[in-house]
Tab-separated table of C-alpha atoms in Angstrom:
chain	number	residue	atom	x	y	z
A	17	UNK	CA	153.608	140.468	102.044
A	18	UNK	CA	154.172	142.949	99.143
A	19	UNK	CA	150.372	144.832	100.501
A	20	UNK	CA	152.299	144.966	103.904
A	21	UNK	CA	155.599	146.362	102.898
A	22	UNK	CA	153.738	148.967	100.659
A	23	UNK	CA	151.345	150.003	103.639
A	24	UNK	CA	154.493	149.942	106.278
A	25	UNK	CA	156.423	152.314	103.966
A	26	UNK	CA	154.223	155.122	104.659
A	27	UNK	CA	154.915	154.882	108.218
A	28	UNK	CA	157.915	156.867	109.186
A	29	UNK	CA	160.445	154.452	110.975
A	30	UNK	CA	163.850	155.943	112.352
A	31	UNK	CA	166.834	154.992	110.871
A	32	UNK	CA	169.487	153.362	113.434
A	33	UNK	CA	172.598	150.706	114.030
A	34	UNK	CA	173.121	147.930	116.659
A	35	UNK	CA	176.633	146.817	117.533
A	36	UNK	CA	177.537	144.048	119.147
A	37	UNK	CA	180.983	142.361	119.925
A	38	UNK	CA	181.817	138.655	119.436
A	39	UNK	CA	184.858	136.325	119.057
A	40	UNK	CA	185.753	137.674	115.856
A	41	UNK	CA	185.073	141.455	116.443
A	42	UNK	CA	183.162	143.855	116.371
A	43	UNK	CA	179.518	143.274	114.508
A	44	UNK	CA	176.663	146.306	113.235
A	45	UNK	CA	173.704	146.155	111.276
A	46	UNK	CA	171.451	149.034	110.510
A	47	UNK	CA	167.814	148.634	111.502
A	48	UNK	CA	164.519	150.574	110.835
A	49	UNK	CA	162.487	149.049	113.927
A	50	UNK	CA	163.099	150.280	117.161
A	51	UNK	CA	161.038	151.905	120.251
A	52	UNK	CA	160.460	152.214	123.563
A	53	UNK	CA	159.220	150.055	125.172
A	54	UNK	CA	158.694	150.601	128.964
A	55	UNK	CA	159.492	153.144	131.214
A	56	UNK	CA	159.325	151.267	134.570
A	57	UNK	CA	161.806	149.240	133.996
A	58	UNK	CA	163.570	151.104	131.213
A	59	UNK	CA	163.370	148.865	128.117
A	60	UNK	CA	164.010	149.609	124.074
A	61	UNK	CA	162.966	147.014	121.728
A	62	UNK	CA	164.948	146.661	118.395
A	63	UNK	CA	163.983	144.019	115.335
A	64	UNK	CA	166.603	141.646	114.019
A	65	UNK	CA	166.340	139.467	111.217
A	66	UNK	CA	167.531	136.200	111.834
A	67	UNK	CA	169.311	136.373	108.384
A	68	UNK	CA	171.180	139.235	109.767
A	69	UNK	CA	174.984	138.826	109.423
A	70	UNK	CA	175.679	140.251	113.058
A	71	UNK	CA	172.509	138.055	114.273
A	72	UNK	CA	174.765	135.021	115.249
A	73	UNK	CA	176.583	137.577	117.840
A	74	UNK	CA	173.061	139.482	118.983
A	75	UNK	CA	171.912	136.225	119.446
A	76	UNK	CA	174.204	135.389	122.453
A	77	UNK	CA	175.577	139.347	123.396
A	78	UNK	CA	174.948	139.883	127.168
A	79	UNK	CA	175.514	144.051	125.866
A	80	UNK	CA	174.683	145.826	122.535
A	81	UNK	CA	174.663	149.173	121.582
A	82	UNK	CA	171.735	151.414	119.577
A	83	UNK	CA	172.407	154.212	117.629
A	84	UNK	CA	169.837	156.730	116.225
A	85	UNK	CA	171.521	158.582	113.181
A	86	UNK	CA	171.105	162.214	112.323
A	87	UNK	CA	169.814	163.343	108.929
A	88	UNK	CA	173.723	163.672	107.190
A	89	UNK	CA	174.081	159.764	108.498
A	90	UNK	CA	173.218	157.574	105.119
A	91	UNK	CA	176.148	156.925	103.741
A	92	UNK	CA	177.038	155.529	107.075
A	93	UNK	CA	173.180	153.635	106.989
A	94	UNK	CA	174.016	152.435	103.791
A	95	UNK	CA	177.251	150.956	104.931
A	96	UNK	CA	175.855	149.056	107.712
A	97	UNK	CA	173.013	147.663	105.320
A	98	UNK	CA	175.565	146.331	102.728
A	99	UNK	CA	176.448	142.719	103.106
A	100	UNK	CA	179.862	142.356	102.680
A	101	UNK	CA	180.731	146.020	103.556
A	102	UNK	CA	184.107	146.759	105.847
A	103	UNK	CA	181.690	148.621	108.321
A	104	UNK	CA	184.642	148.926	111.190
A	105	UNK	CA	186.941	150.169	108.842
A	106	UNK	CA	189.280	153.203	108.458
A	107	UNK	CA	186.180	155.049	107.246
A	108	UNK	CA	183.795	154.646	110.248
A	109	UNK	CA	184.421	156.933	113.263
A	110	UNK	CA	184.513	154.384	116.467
A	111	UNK	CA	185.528	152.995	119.574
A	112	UNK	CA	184.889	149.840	122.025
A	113	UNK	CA	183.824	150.675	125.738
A	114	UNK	CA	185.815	148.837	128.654
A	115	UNK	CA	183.128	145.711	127.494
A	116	UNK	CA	184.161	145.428	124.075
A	117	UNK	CA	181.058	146.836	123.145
A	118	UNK	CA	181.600	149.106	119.632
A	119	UNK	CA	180.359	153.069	120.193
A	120	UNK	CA	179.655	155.250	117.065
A	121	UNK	CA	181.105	158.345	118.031
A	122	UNK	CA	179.145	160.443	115.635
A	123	UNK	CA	175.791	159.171	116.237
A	124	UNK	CA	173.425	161.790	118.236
A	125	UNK	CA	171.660	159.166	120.293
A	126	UNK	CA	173.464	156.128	121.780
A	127	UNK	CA	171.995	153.238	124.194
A	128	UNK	CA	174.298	150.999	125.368
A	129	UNK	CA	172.156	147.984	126.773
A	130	UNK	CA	172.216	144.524	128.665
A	131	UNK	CA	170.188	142.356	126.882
A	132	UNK	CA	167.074	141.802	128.797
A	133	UNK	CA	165.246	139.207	126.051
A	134	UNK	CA	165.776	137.798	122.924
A	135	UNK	CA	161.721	136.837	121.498
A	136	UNK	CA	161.395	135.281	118.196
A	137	UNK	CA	158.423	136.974	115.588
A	138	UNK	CA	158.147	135.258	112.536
A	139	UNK	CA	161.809	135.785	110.726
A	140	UNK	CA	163.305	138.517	112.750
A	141	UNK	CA	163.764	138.783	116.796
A	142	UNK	CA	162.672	141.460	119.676
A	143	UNK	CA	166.092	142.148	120.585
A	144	UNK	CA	164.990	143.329	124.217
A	145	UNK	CA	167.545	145.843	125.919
A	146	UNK	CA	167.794	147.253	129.424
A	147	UNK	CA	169.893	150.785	128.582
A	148	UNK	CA	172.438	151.345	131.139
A	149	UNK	CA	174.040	153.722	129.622
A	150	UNK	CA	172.165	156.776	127.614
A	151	UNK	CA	174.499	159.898	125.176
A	152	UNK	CA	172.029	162.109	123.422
A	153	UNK	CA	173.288	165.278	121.307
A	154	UNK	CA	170.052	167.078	121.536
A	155	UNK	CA	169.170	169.415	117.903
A	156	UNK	CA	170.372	167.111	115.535
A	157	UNK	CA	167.251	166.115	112.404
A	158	UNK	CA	166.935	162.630	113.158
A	159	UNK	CA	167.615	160.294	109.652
A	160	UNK	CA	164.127	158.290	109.333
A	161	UNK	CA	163.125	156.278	106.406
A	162	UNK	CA	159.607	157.033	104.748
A	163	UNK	CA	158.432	155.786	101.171
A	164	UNK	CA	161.312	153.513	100.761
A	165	UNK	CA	163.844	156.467	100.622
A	166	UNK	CA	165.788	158.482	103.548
A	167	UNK	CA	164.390	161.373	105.003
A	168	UNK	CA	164.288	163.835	107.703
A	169	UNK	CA	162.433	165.098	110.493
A	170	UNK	CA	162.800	168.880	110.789
């Protein structure tokens, strides 16, 4: 696993969150996995790991919400990584859609998706999203993770 991780990390992955709302709130996690996956129908894949606090809510969400970060985002990475961390707090610029669904206003790219499958990999999960709804703040460096540290693309 250690060969793998080292290989992986010099493989430029961008940086993003997934939000979620459940019976206690709003959830987010920040993830390092996500693509395209098909244009016809439009579907993005994005990897959970089942230890993942906001996994219990992903795991039943019928809508969840991607967010690519731009290249001034990591404290706001970092705060969705944390365990523990107040990550709807004062600090964090957001909203919830007429769903319930939480929106990171300051994020350049946001998906807000029905969840089209859930397929289990090992310890983590294709989180499988239809987007139905697409913002995109074109010009903004993307935040991407390469070598183990942030980065951007310029």
């Amino acid at each position: 696993m250690t060969d793998l991780r080292t290989a992986l990390r010099d493989f430029p992955q961008a940086v993003g969150i997934v939000t979620a709302t459940g019976p206690d709130g709003p959830v987010g996690v920040t993830v390092s996995s996500f693509t395209s996956a098909s244009l016809r129908p439009p579907l993005i894949v994005v990897w959970i790991g089942e230890g993942a606090s906001a996994w219990p809510v992903l795991r039943t969400a019928p809508l969840f919400a991607v967010h690519l970060l731009h290249a001034g985002q990591t404290a706001l990475s970092d705060l969705f990584a944390k365990t523990g961390s107040d990550r709807f707090g004062p600090d964090t610029n957001w909203q919830s859609d007429v769903d319930g669904v939480p929106h990171l206003l300051d994020a350049p790219v946001r998906l807000r998706c029905r969840t089209a499958r859930r397929i289990s990999v090992g310890d983590h999960v294709a989180l499988v999203g239809e987007p139905l709804e697409i913002q995109h703040n074109a010009g903004t460096p993307p935040l991407v993770r390469f070598q183990g540290r942030y980065t951007s693309v310029a």
